[in-house]
Tab-separated table of C-alpha atoms in Angstrom:
chain	number	residue	atom	x	y	z
A	1	UNK	CA	-22.064	-36.449	9.942
A	2	UNK	CA	-24.703	-35.808	7.242
A	3	UNK	CA	-27.437	-38.388	6.636
A	4	UNK	CA	-28.130	-39.285	3.017
A	5	UNK	CA	-31.304	-40.558	1.497
A	6	UNK	CA	-32.658	-44.045	2.108
A	7	UNK	CA	-30.857	-45.616	-0.792
A	8	UNK	CA	-29.579	-49.074	0.058
A	9	UNK	CA	-26.615	-51.085	-1.160
A	10	UNK	CA	-23.154	-50.065	-2.235
A	11	UNK	CA	-24.375	-47.176	-4.445
A	12	UNK	CA	-25.986	-45.391	-1.443
A	13	UNK	CA	-22.971	-46.000	0.749
A	14	UNK	CA	-20.632	-44.577	-1.971
A	15	UNK	CA	-22.713	-41.363	-2.174
A	16	UNK	CA	-22.533	-41.010	1.695
A	17	UNK	CA	-18.702	-41.435	1.766
A	18	UNK	CA	-18.370	-38.891	-1.066
A	19	UNK	CA	-20.631	-36.421	0.679
A	20	UNK	CA	-18.836	-36.710	3.942
A	21	UNK	CA	-15.475	-36.268	2.267
A	22	UNK	CA	-16.749	-33.019	0.682
A	23	UNK	CA	-18.090	-31.774	3.966
A	24	UNK	CA	-14.730	-32.450	5.663
A	25	UNK	CA	-12.807	-30.648	3.050
A	26	UNK	CA	-14.986	-27.510	3.505
A	27	UNK	CA	-14.079	-27.353	7.187
A	28	UNK	CA	-11.400	-24.920	7.980
A	29	UNK	CA	-8.036	-26.335	9.223
A	30	UNK	CA	-7.013	-24.228	12.267
A	31	UNK	CA	-3.364	-25.298	11.797
A	32	UNK	CA	-3.374	-23.322	8.470
A	33	UNK	CA	-4.399	-19.963	10.123
A	34	UNK	CA	-1.770	-17.266	9.662
A	35	UNK	CA	-1.105	-14.839	12.472
A	36	UNK	CA	1.502	-12.120	13.477
A	37	UNK	CA	4.245	-13.827	15.467
A	38	UNK	CA	6.053	-10.580	16.210
A	39	UNK	CA	6.489	-7.020	15.113
A	40	UNK	CA	10.004	-5.440	15.074
A	41	UNK	CA	10.311	-1.713	15.317
A	42	UNK	CA	13.668	-0.076	14.529
A	43	UNK	CA	15.099	3.503	14.475
A	44	UNK	CA	18.517	3.815	13.137
A	45	UNK	CA	20.089	7.211	14.108
A	46	UNK	CA	23.627	6.575	12.892
A	47	UNK	CA	25.304	8.033	15.954
A	48	UNK	CA	25.245	7.722	19.638
A	49	UNK	CA	24.400	10.355	22.273
A	50	UNK	CA	21.448	12.636	22.665
A	51	UNK	CA	19.699	11.880	19.313
A	52	UNK	CA	19.823	8.141	20.071
A	53	UNK	CA	18.325	8.658	23.567
A	54	UNK	CA	15.463	10.688	22.141
A	55	UNK	CA	14.842	7.987	19.476
A	56	UNK	CA	14.556	5.434	22.332
A	57	UNK	CA	11.989	7.590	24.074
A	58	UNK	CA	9.832	7.562	20.934
A	59	UNK	CA	9.931	3.745	20.838
A	60	UNK	CA	9.140	3.562	24.489
A	61	UNK	CA	6.066	5.900	24.053
A	62	UNK	CA	4.821	3.783	21.104
A	63	UNK	CA	5.367	0.282	22.491
A	64	UNK	CA	5.408	0.721	26.237
A	65	UNK	CA	8.609	-1.300	26.418
A	66	UNK	CA	12.186	-0.441	27.103
A	67	UNK	CA	14.054	-0.643	23.777
A	68	UNK	CA	17.298	-2.345	23.083
A	69	UNK	CA	20.369	-0.733	21.422
A	70	UNK	CA	22.428	-2.016	18.513
A	71	UNK	CA	26.094	-1.348	17.958
A	72	UNK	CA	28.038	-0.648	14.788
A	73	UNK	CA	29.937	-3.696	13.423
A	74	UNK	CA	32.630	-1.631	11.628
A	75	UNK	CA	34.353	1.788	11.823
A	76	UNK	CA	33.077	3.877	8.849
A	77	UNK	CA	34.792	7.199	8.807
A	78	UNK	CA	32.681	8.732	6.016
A	79	UNK	CA	29.624	8.141	8.211
A	80	UNK	CA	31.410	9.193	11.354
A	81	UNK	CA	30.761	5.951	13.244
A	82	UNK	CA	33.107	3.817	15.228
A	83	UNK	CA	33.039	0.088	15.866
A	84	UNK	CA	30.937	-0.877	18.866
A	85	UNK	CA	29.339	2.527	18.983
A	86	UNK	CA	25.595	2.466	19.764
A	87	UNK	CA	23.836	3.669	16.581
A	88	UNK	CA	20.245	2.357	16.623
A	89	UNK	CA	17.409	1.247	18.944
A	90	UNK	CA	14.745	-1.423	18.447
A	91	UNK	CA	12.078	-3.376	20.270
A	92	UNK	CA	9.998	-6.507	19.588
A	93	UNK	CA	6.219	-6.384	20.145
A	94	UNK	CA	3.869	-9.417	20.237
A	95	UNK	CA	0.236	-10.094	20.687
A	96	UNK	CA	-2.607	-7.619	20.477
A	97	UNK	CA	-0.264	-4.721	20.949
A	98	UNK	CA	1.724	-5.709	17.820
A	99	UNK	CA	-1.440	-5.803	15.718
A	100	UNK	CA	-2.608	-2.392	17.036
A	101	UNK	CA	0.777	-0.696	16.209
A	102	UNK	CA	0.856	-2.455	12.793
A	103	UNK	CA	-2.668	-1.173	12.117
A	104	UNK	CA	-1.547	2.413	12.878
A	105	UNK	CA	1.584	2.015	10.638
A	106	UNK	CA	-0.423	0.743	7.659
A	107	UNK	CA	-2.964	3.603	8.102
A	108	UNK	CA	-0.064	5.888	7.548
A	109	UNK	CA	0.781	4.091	4.341
A	110	UNK	CA	-2.932	4.208	3.388
A	111	UNK	CA	-2.977	0.404	3.467
A	112	UNK	CA	-0.751	0.310	0.257
A	113	UNK	CA	2.431	-1.767	0.051
A	114	UNK	CA	4.827	-2.482	-2.761
A	115	UNK	CA	4.900	-6.223	-3.764
A	116	UNK	CA	8.640	-6.153	-3.095
A	117	UNK	CA	8.015	-5.515	0.627
A	118	UNK	CA	7.221	-9.231	0.971
A	119	UNK	CA	10.030	-11.787	1.445
A	120	UNK	CA	9.991	-15.483	0.227
A	121	UNK	CA	9.584	-16.609	3.878
A	122	UNK	CA	6.227	-14.731	4.046
A	123	UNK	CA	7.373	-11.862	6.149
A	124	UNK	CA	7.126	-8.149	5.144
A	125	UNK	CA	8.394	-4.810	6.171
A	126	UNK	CA	7.930	-1.102	5.449
A	127	UNK	CA	9.032	2.287	6.727
A	128	UNK	CA	7.496	5.600	7.672
A	129	UNK	CA	9.073	9.077	7.606
A	130	UNK	CA	7.536	10.729	10.679
A	131	UNK	CA	6.612	8.977	13.883
A	132	UNK	CA	4.044	11.737	14.710
A	133	UNK	CA	1.821	10.216	12.048
A	134	UNK	CA	1.216	7.272	14.324
A	135	UNK	CA	-0.768	9.431	16.639
A	136	UNK	CA	2.109	10.328	19.042
A	137	UNK	CA	2.034	14.027	20.043
A	138	UNK	CA	4.920	16.146	18.682
A	139	UNK	CA	7.433	17.104	21.307
A	140	UNK	CA	9.869	19.843	20.257
A	141	UNK	CA	12.495	18.415	22.772
A	142	UNK	CA	12.389	15.045	20.929
A	143	UNK	CA	11.978	16.051	17.294
A	144	UNK	CA	10.822	13.821	14.448
A	145	UNK	CA	12.069	10.406	13.607
A	146	UNK	CA	11.368	7.863	10.956
A	147	UNK	CA	11.191	4.144	11.754
A	148	UNK	CA	11.034	0.719	10.177
A	149	UNK	CA	8.317	-1.901	10.669
A	150	UNK	CA	9.036	-5.568	10.135
A	151	UNK	CA	6.387	-8.186	10.494
A	152	UNK	CA	7.055	-11.986	11.009
A	153	UNK	CA	4.110	-14.189	10.155
A	154	UNK	CA	3.631	-17.798	11.186
A	155	UNK	CA	1.218	-20.638	11.769
A	156	UNK	CA	0.485	-22.993	14.751
A	157	UNK	CA	3.139	-25.601	14.881
A	158	UNK	CA	6.087	-23.292	14.283
A	159	UNK	CA	7.125	-23.979	17.860
A	160	UNK	CA	8.832	-27.186	16.763
A	161	UNK	CA	11.547	-25.045	15.173
A	162	UNK	CA	12.379	-23.271	18.523
A	163	UNK	CA	11.560	-25.646	21.360
A	164	UNK	CA	14.445	-27.109	23.456
A	165	UNK	CA	13.490	-30.810	23.293
A	166	UNK	CA	12.879	-32.749	20.051
A	167	UNK	CA	13.571	-29.739	17.909
A	168	UNK	CA	12.941	-30.217	14.193
A	169	UNK	CA	12.276	-28.210	11.062
A	170	UNK	CA	8.967	-26.915	9.765
A	171	UNK	CA	7.723	-28.771	6.702
A	172	UNK	CA	7.906	-26.993	3.411
A	173	UNK	CA	4.154	-27.012	2.772
A	174	UNK	CA	3.461	-25.589	6.247
A	175	UNK	CA	5.681	-22.538	5.757
A	176	UNK	CA	3.997	-19.236	4.886
A	177	UNK	CA	4.893	-18.272	1.310
A	178	UNK	CA	5.128	-14.916	-0.276
A	179	UNK	CA	1.741	-15.278	-2.119
A	180	UNK	CA	0.039	-16.496	1.132
A	181	UNK	CA	1.360	-13.508	3.044
A	182	UNK	CA	0.155	-11.066	0.402
A	183	UNK	CA	-3.315	-12.702	0.382
A	184	UNK	CA	-3.426	-12.450	4.270
A	185	UNK	CA	-2.470	-8.774	4.104
A	186	UNK	CA	-5.273	-8.079	1.495
A	187	UNK	CA	-7.926	-9.915	3.465
A	188	UNK	CA	-6.898	-8.881	6.994
A	189	UNK	CA	-6.509	-5.139	6.373
A	190	UNK	CA	-8.202	-4.728	3.017
A	191	UNK	CA	-4.698	-3.862	1.748
A	192	UNK	CA	-3.628	-2.850	-1.730
A	193	UNK	CA	-0.536	-4.251	-3.417
A	194	UNK	CA	1.224	-1.980	-5.950
A	195	UNK	CA	3.827	-2.681	-8.524
A	196	UNK	CA	5.632	0.676	-8.014
A	197	UNK	CA	7.843	1.520	-5.151
A	198	UNK	CA	6.735	4.675	-3.322
């Protein structure tokens, strides 16, 4: 605590309380820190078979994890897909690995994102056209695939939403907003927000 001058009486005590309150407000609250909770990578091929298997290999090379497969919910004859047919692969990355892959993805976008990429919950997503831009060596047996990045942001204390016992909701003021997510992106990656969709 800061020590104020040798003034006596209520006046000196009032200045001390005011000074301590100012110092306390300047301290950073660690519960307000925003971090990456998870990064979701998705490649939608639109068909099962060899192309989907090759897309899964791309995700495995990038993340070092075995990807999961998603099935079609409906039969769409114009797209040539049947219900319950595997049409896409995805994986979820957390921790330092997620930050590293996100950095590579943003580098492809030249750290520029459209403002509409950010949701009201403070999450954001974008896509790239060619996976070889991420630094993966081109393999003619695999080909070139585009992929979607989706980033979920959060704060310490979000665990109360998911824990098994005494589960409760996250307070409105503690949730990450669209504006806070955009400021985090600008400060963390020196990112640029654009009004035009690329």
